[in-house]
Tab-separated table of C-alpha atoms in Angstrom:
chain	number	residue	atom	x	y	z
A	1	SER	CA	-1.273	17.763	-100.030
A	2	ALA	CA	-0.647	19.797	-103.174
A	3	VAL	CA	1.550	18.620	-106.030
A	4	ILE	CA	3.630	21.253	-107.877
A	5	SER	CA	5.157	20.841	-111.386
A	6	GLN	CA	8.141	23.197	-111.887
A	7	LYS	CA	9.867	23.902	-115.162
A	8	PRO	CA	12.584	23.954	-116.295
A	9	SER	CA	14.456	21.516	-114.043
A	10	ARG	CA	17.881	23.068	-115.098
A	11	ASP	CA	19.273	25.524	-117.562
A	12	ILE	CA	22.637	27.090	-118.536
A	13	CYS	CA	22.138	30.727	-119.491
A	14	GLN	CA	24.386	33.522	-120.896
A	15	ARG	CA	25.085	36.374	-118.729
A	16	GLY	CA	22.684	39.483	-119.611
A	17	THR	CA	19.721	37.205	-120.599
A	18	SER	CA	16.612	36.279	-118.683
A	19	LEU	CA	14.948	33.008	-117.669
A	20	THR	CA	11.445	32.554	-116.629
A	21	ILE	CA	10.638	29.640	-114.344
A	22	GLN	CA	7.091	28.246	-114.140
A	23	CYS	CA	5.242	26.536	-111.333
A	24	GLN	CA	1.791	24.847	-111.799
A	25	VAL	CA	-0.096	23.481	-108.714
A	26	ASP	CA	-2.769	20.795	-108.934
A	27	SER	CA	-4.988	22.687	-106.623
A	28	GLN	CA	-6.029	26.264	-105.950
A	29	VAL	CA	-3.832	27.919	-103.226
A	30	THR	CA	-3.849	31.611	-101.981
A	31	MET	CA	-0.114	32.081	-101.299
A	32	MET	CA	2.837	30.834	-103.407
A	33	PHE	CA	6.273	31.553	-102.355
A	34	TRP	CA	9.668	31.804	-104.353
A	35	TYR	CA	12.881	30.744	-102.682
A	36	ARG	CA	16.579	30.980	-103.858
A	37	GLN	CA	19.265	28.642	-102.661
A	38	GLN	CA	22.804	29.580	-103.480
A	39	PRO	CA	25.539	26.895	-103.577
A	40	GLY	CA	26.066	25.522	-100.221
A	41	GLN	CA	23.474	27.619	-98.515
A	42	SER	CA	19.982	27.197	-97.051
A	43	LEU	CA	16.881	28.629	-98.694
A	44	THR	CA	16.092	32.410	-98.737
A	45	LEU	CA	12.749	33.795	-99.579
A	46	ILE	CA	12.619	36.013	-102.608
A	47	ALA	CA	8.860	36.976	-102.567
A	48	THR	CA	5.402	35.872	-101.771
A	49	ALA	CA	2.930	35.913	-104.608
A	50	ASN	CA	-0.913	36.225	-104.114
A	51	GLN	CA	-3.363	36.090	-106.839
A	52	GLY	CA	-4.669	39.394	-107.890
A	53	SER	CA	-2.086	41.551	-106.195
A	54	GLU	CA	1.473	42.583	-106.519
A	55	ALA	CA	4.020	40.227	-105.045
A	56	THR	CA	5.621	41.148	-101.848
A	57	TYR	CA	9.560	41.149	-102.011
A	58	GLU	CA	11.865	40.380	-99.202
A	59	SER	CA	14.694	42.671	-98.326
A	60	GLY	CA	17.363	42.613	-100.842
A	61	PHE	CA	15.178	41.358	-103.729
A	62	VAL	CA	13.468	43.840	-106.191
A	63	ILE	CA	10.766	43.456	-108.739
A	64	ASP	CA	12.968	44.756	-111.598
A	65	LYS	CA	15.419	41.749	-110.988
A	66	PHE	CA	12.828	38.992	-110.151
A	67	PRO	CA	9.456	39.942	-111.618
A	68	ILE	CA	6.735	37.545	-110.587
A	69	SER	CA	3.322	36.809	-112.293
A	70	ARG	CA	0.501	35.106	-110.626
A	71	PRO	CA	-2.482	35.128	-113.081
A	72	ASN	CA	-4.607	32.580	-111.182
A	73	LEU	CA	-4.709	30.383	-108.047
A	74	THR	CA	-2.781	27.447	-109.675
A	75	PHE	CA	-0.005	29.012	-111.486
A	76	SER	CA	2.973	31.492	-111.049
A	77	THR	CA	6.046	32.439	-112.824
A	78	LEU	CA	9.465	33.893	-111.589
A	79	THR	CA	11.731	35.598	-114.090
A	80	VAL	CA	15.456	36.242	-113.247
A	81	SER	CA	16.456	39.110	-115.241
A	82	ASN	CA	19.756	40.471	-116.652
A	83	MET	CA	21.524	37.374	-115.181
A	84	SER	CA	24.972	37.377	-113.918
A	85	PRO	CA	27.110	34.489	-112.638
A	86	GLU	CA	26.018	35.410	-109.131
A	87	ASP	CA	22.562	34.414	-109.931
A	88	SER	CA	23.576	30.823	-110.342
A	89	SER	CA	21.424	29.080	-107.766
A	90	ILE	CA	18.503	26.613	-107.201
A	91	TYR	CA	15.161	28.330	-107.516
A	92	LEU	CA	12.135	26.669	-105.836
A	93	CYS	CA	8.445	27.494	-105.667
A	94	SER	CA	6.294	26.548	-102.668
A	95	VAL	CA	2.735	26.476	-101.485
A	96	VAL	CA	1.037	25.805	-98.208
A	97	ALA	CA	-2.429	23.999	-98.960
A	98	GLY	CA	-3.406	24.034	-95.266
A	99	SER	CA	-2.075	23.874	-91.741
A	100	VAL	CA	-2.620	20.012	-91.715
A	101	TYR	CA	-0.373	19.483	-94.788
A	102	GLY	CA	2.383	21.965	-94.265
A	103	TYR	CA	4.463	23.344	-97.188
A	104	THR	CA	5.067	21.666	-100.482
A	105	PHE	CA	7.943	22.473	-102.682
A	106	GLY	CA	8.554	22.185	-106.494
A	107	SER	CA	11.380	20.022	-107.849
A	108	GLY	CA	13.602	23.097	-108.238
A	109	THR	CA	15.157	24.796	-111.170
A	110	ARG	CA	19.049	24.523	-111.235
A	111	LEU	CA	20.252	27.642	-112.891
A	112	THR	CA	23.866	28.143	-114.121
A	113	VAL	CA	24.847	31.549	-115.538
A	114	VAL	CA	28.069	31.573	-117.684
B	1	LYS	CA	13.573	37.183	-85.058
B	2	GLN	CA	13.296	33.398	-85.401
B	3	GLU	CA	16.592	31.610	-85.802
B	4	VAL	CA	16.876	27.852	-86.568
B	5	THR	CA	20.040	25.837	-85.890
B	6	GLN	CA	20.773	22.306	-86.998
B	7	ILE	CA	23.417	20.120	-85.447
B	8	PRO	CA	25.498	18.396	-86.652
B	9	ALA	CA	26.330	20.158	-90.009
B	10	ALA	CA	27.365	16.836	-91.589
B	11	LEU	CA	27.213	13.303	-90.361
B	12	SER	CA	28.674	10.025	-92.037
B	13	VAL	CA	27.593	6.723	-90.688
B	14	PRO	CA	27.728	2.994	-91.806
B	15	GLU	CA	24.623	1.411	-93.109
B	16	GLY	CA	22.304	-0.008	-90.391
B	17	GLU	CA	22.975	2.542	-87.747
B	18	ASN	CA	20.408	4.461	-85.893
B	19	LEU	CA	21.003	8.115	-85.867
B	20	VAL	CA	19.529	11.423	-84.580
B	21	LEU	CA	19.526	14.962	-86.252
B	22	ASN	CA	18.903	17.873	-84.148
B	23	CYS	CA	17.077	21.153	-84.725
B	24	SER	CA	16.630	24.040	-82.258
B	25	PHE	CA	14.734	27.201	-82.643
B	26	THR	CA	14.743	30.473	-80.594
B	27	ASP	CA	11.104	31.546	-80.499
B	28	SER	CA	8.863	28.716	-79.011
B	29	ALA	CA	5.575	30.196	-80.205
B	30	ILE	CA	5.510	28.144	-83.370
B	31	TYR	CA	2.302	26.702	-85.178
B	32	ASN	CA	4.115	23.643	-86.344
B	33	LEU	CA	7.598	22.315	-87.604
B	34	GLN	CA	8.421	20.587	-90.629
B	35	TRP	CA	11.358	18.200	-91.653
B	36	PHE	CA	12.410	18.066	-95.265
B	37	ARG	CA	14.869	16.076	-97.423
B	38	GLN	CA	16.787	17.545	-100.244
B	39	ASP	CA	18.842	15.427	-102.848
B	40	PRO	CA	21.634	17.320	-104.587
B	41	GLY	CA	20.401	19.919	-107.040
B	42	LYS	CA	16.778	19.004	-106.360
B	43	GLY	CA	13.768	20.368	-104.569
B	44	LEU	CA	12.558	19.700	-101.016
B	45	THR	CA	10.546	16.609	-100.084
B	46	SER	CA	8.396	16.893	-96.902
B	47	LEU	CA	9.144	14.044	-94.460
B	48	LEU	CA	7.216	14.893	-91.451
B	49	LEU	CA	5.081	17.881	-90.101
B	50	ILE	CA	4.569	18.153	-86.337
B	51	GLN	CA	1.817	20.436	-85.128
B	52	SER	CA	2.578	22.586	-81.956
B	53	SER	CA	0.121	20.310	-79.922
B	54	GLN	CA	1.889	17.067	-80.842
B	55	ARG	CA	4.960	15.578	-79.264
B	56	GLU	CA	5.985	13.298	-82.163
B	57	GLN	CA	5.146	12.100	-85.596
B	58	THR	CA	6.252	8.762	-87.189
B	59	SER	CA	6.537	7.635	-90.877
B	60	GLY	CA	8.237	4.392	-91.527
B	61	ARG	CA	11.756	4.513	-90.273
B	62	LEU	CA	11.472	8.074	-89.373
B	63	ASN	CA	10.395	9.627	-86.073
B	64	ALA	CA	10.304	13.359	-85.377
B	65	SER	CA	9.776	14.817	-81.818
B	66	LEU	CA	8.988	18.362	-80.737
B	67	ASP	CA	9.576	20.029	-77.400
B	68	LYS	CA	8.188	23.570	-77.876
B	69	SER	CA	9.137	24.781	-74.327
B	70	SER	CA	12.950	23.997	-74.878
B	71	GLY	CA	12.822	24.974	-78.570
B	72	ARG	CA	13.996	21.658	-79.945
B	73	SER	CA	13.070	18.898	-82.428
B	74	THR	CA	14.936	15.763	-83.224
B	75	LEU	CA	14.564	13.526	-86.432
B	76	TYR	CA	15.351	9.834	-85.543
B	77	ILE	CA	16.296	7.713	-88.535
B	78	ALA	CA	16.178	3.938	-87.720
B	79	ALA	CA	18.338	1.335	-89.664
B	80	SER	CA	19.839	3.838	-91.962
B	81	GLN	CA	20.306	2.880	-95.708
B	82	PRO	CA	22.572	4.464	-98.369
B	83	GLY	CA	19.462	5.799	-99.907
B	84	ASP	CA	18.953	7.949	-96.944
B	85	SER	CA	21.968	9.948	-97.891
B	86	ALA	CA	20.686	13.686	-98.450
B	87	THR	CA	20.591	17.042	-96.724
B	88	TYR	CA	17.941	17.160	-94.025
B	89	LEU	CA	16.341	20.508	-93.349
B	90	CYS	CA	14.073	21.643	-90.490
B	91	ALA	CA	11.896	24.753	-90.988
B	92	VAL	CA	9.214	26.774	-88.956
B	93	PRO	CA	6.552	29.248	-90.167
B	94	PRO	CA	6.391	32.719	-88.501
B	95	ALA	CA	6.160	32.630	-84.758
B	96	GLY	CA	2.889	33.744	-83.240
B	97	GLY	CA	0.334	31.212	-84.103
B	98	THR	CA	0.190	31.216	-87.847
B	99	SER	CA	1.016	28.369	-90.233
B	100	TYR	CA	1.379	30.641	-93.240
B	101	GLY	CA	4.126	32.903	-94.373
B	102	LYS	CA	7.999	32.865	-94.612
B	103	LEU	CA	9.442	29.686	-93.509
B	104	THR	CA	12.735	29.970	-91.445
B	105	PHE	CA	15.141	27.043	-92.343
B	106	GLY	CA	18.072	25.709	-90.421
B	107	GLN	CA	21.274	25.338	-92.516
B	108	GLY	CA	20.755	21.475	-92.854
B	109	THR	CA	22.496	18.344	-91.894
B	110	ILE	CA	24.242	16.555	-94.736
B	111	LEU	CA	24.056	12.843	-94.218
B	112	THR	CA	26.110	10.239	-95.872
B	113	VAL	CA	25.206	6.571	-95.288
B	114	HIS	CA	27.989	4.323	-96.651
B	115	PRO	CA	27.541	0.574	-97.427
């Protein structure tokens, strides 16, 4: 199965600033997914990122707030813009490398906005 | 719309006990079901993946079963250890015969194994 390197692992940011999270995959994958996990909650999909096209956002998430880049088949970034304390969450990227392997997740970015 | 429910929400057991975590889903037309483990503040680690054509999968002390017709899966942990303490999540891809797309997660079971 694929291995994902996600950075940073954690950060504390000032409100009004932006943070960019990176995910690097050790193999080429078509689809990458970005999730948010608010404190005490399960995972919520933010968007699906395909190489060469605009990301597809889920209801309640907009590109201005969570811009995503997908420059090639092994890399993606998620930016959390104009942060507020409500953005304090764990952010995770995920890929599915084939039906036999299921989904693989990155190690997560624990974001605290103060 | 697929909904996934996990019972119990939390479980505290003494070391050495065998235990069962439950996962139910409303739409049985799933391609597969995956069990994950999450340590506090961390990402998800895949434990077991069961294809729709399979009844169970085993990895070490873990055994997961799948009954599509009843919309249920169980994760059995044998001889639990303090290192098993974590949140356990089950998840399914979109119903309708595809393995790709948005996973639907249960709310998780928080497991604590005390020495």
